[in-house]
Amino acid sequence: QVQLVESGGGSVEPGGSLRLSCSASRATFRSYAVGWFRQAPRKEREFVAAIDWTGTSTDYQDSVKGRFTISRDNAKNTVYLQMNMLNPADTAVYYCAAERRGITTRIISAYDYWGQGTQVTVSS
């Protein structure tokens, strides 16, 4: 069992930046792919970004390309989501998830472990 803990959420004005972190309880996390998902009020959870276990393959939802960057530091068992040029449409609870095969995927059901989420609010 791997426990994931997200941090770094908060409130920011449009155009601002936040960096989310996803920290894992076990070193086996290093061999997992990690995805970030988000869920806004009254909407379904959606894919945001993913990174494979090596950190060399990434995938992004079209609406965040060029603004968000996913990266990982396996020595720290941590994956990051740098979010720039935030806008109100980015407001949601952000979740990280880990997938044991190590391959990036957008499919929610493919992920084996989930964190509890962190709130991101973009508002003026």
Coordinates of C-alpha atoms in Angstrom, one line a residue:
Q1 CA 0.0 0.0 0.0
V2 CA 1.3 3.5 -0.9
Q3 CA -0.1 6.6 0.7
L4 CA -0.1 9.8 -1.3
V5 CA -0.2 13.3 0.2
E6 CA -0.8 16.4 -1.8
S7 CA 0.2 19.8 -0.7
G8 CA 0.7 23.3 -2.1
G9 CA -2.9 24.2 -2.9
G10 CA -4.3 27.6 -2.0
S11 CA -5.9 30.7 -3.3
V12 CA -4.3 32.8 -6.0
E13 CA -5.4 35.6 -8.3
P14 CA -5.7 35.1 -12.1
G15 CA -2.3 35.0 -13.7
G16 CA -0.7 33.6 -10.6
S17 CA 1.2 30.4 -10.0
L18 CA 1.2 27.5 -7.6
R19 CA 3.3 24.4 -7.2
L20 CA 1.6 21.3 -6.0
S21 CA 3.5 18.4 -4.5
C22 CA 2.6 14.7 -4.2
S23 CA 4.6 12.9 -1.7
A24 CA 4.6 9.1 -1.3
S25 CA 5.1 6.9 1.8
R26 CA 7.1 4.2 0.1
A27 CA 10.1 4.1 -2.2
T28 CA 8.2 1.8 -4.6
F29 CA 6.5 5.0 -5.7
R30 CA 9.6 5.6 -7.8
S31 CA 8.6 2.8 -10.2
Y32 CA 5.0 4.1 -10.6
A33 CA 3.6 6.5 -13.1
V34 CA 1.9 9.5 -11.5
G35 CA -1.1 11.5 -12.7
W36 CA -2.7 14.7 -11.6
F37 CA -6.5 15.0 -11.8
R38 CA -8.9 17.7 -10.8
Q39 CA -12.5 17.9 -9.9
A40 CA -14.5 21.1 -9.9
P41 CA -17.9 21.5 -8.1
R42 CA -20.6 19.7 -10.0
K43 CA -18.2 18.3 -12.6
E44 CA -16.6 14.9 -13.1
R45 CA -13.0 14.3 -12.2
E46 CA -10.7 15.0 -15.2
F47 CA -7.2 14.3 -16.2
V48 CA -4.7 17.1 -16.0
A49 CA -1.2 15.7 -16.5
A50 CA 0.8 12.5 -16.1
I51 CA 4.5 11.4 -15.9
D52 CA 6.0 8.0 -16.4
W53 CA 8.2 6.3 -13.8
T54 CA 11.4 7.5 -15.5
G55 CA 10.3 11.1 -15.7
T56 CA 11.0 11.2 -19.5
S57 CA 7.5 10.8 -20.8
T58 CA 4.7 13.3 -19.9
D59 CA 1.2 14.0 -21.1
Y60 CA -1.1 17.0 -20.6
Q61 CA -4.6 17.9 -21.1
D62 CA -4.9 20.5 -23.9
S63 CA -6.2 23.3 -21.7
V64 CA -3.1 23.2 -19.5
K65 CA -0.4 22.7 -22.1
G66 CA 2.2 25.5 -22.0
R67 CA 1.0 26.5 -18.5
F68 CA 1.5 23.5 -16.3
T69 CA 4.6 21.3 -15.9
I70 CA 4.7 17.9 -14.3
S71 CA 8.0 16.7 -12.9
R72 CA 9.4 14.2 -10.4
D73 CA 12.2 13.8 -7.9
N74 CA 12.5 10.1 -7.3
A75 CA 15.1 10.6 -4.6
K76 CA 12.4 12.4 -2.6
N77 CA 9.5 10.2 -3.6
T78 CA 7.8 13.3 -4.8
V79 CA 6.0 14.5 -8.0
Y80 CA 5.3 18.2 -8.7
L81 CA 2.8 20.1 -10.7
Q82 CA 4.0 23.6 -11.5
M83 CA 1.0 25.7 -12.5
N84 CA 1.5 29.1 -14.1
M85 CA -0.9 31.6 -15.7
L86 CA -3.8 30.2 -13.6
N87 CA -7.3 31.2 -14.5
P88 CA -10.7 30.7 -12.7
A89 CA -11.4 27.7 -14.9
D90 CA -8.5 25.9 -13.0
T91 CA -10.3 26.1 -9.7
A92 CA -10.8 22.6 -8.4
V93 CA -9.7 20.0 -6.0
Y94 CA -6.5 18.5 -7.4
Y95 CA -5.6 14.9 -6.8
C96 CA -2.5 12.9 -7.4
A97 CA -2.6 9.2 -8.3
A98 CA -0.1 6.5 -8.8
E99 CA -0.2 3.7 -11.3
R100 CA 1.9 0.6 -10.8
R101 CA 2.8 -0.2 -14.4
G102 CA 4.8 2.9 -14.6
I103 CA 3.2 4.1 -17.9
T104 CA 1.4 7.4 -18.4
T105 CA -2.3 7.1 -18.9
R106 CA -5.4 9.3 -18.8
I107 CA -7.7 6.6 -17.6
I108 CA -8.8 7.2 -14.0
S109 CA -9.6 3.5 -13.3
A110 CA -6.0 2.6 -14.2
Y111 CA -4.6 4.3 -11.2
D112 CA -4.1 2.2 -8.1
Y113 CA -3.5 4.8 -5.3
W114 CA -5.0 8.2 -4.7
G115 CA -4.3 11.1 -2.4
Q116 CA -7.0 13.1 -0.5
G117 CA -6.7 16.1 -2.7
T118 CA -5.8 19.8 -2.3
Q119 CA -7.9 22.8 -3.1
V120 CA -6.9 25.3 -5.7
T121 CA -8.9 28.5 -6.0
V122 CA -8.3 31.1 -8.7
S123 CA -10.2 34.3 -8.1
S124 CA -9.8 38.0 -8.1

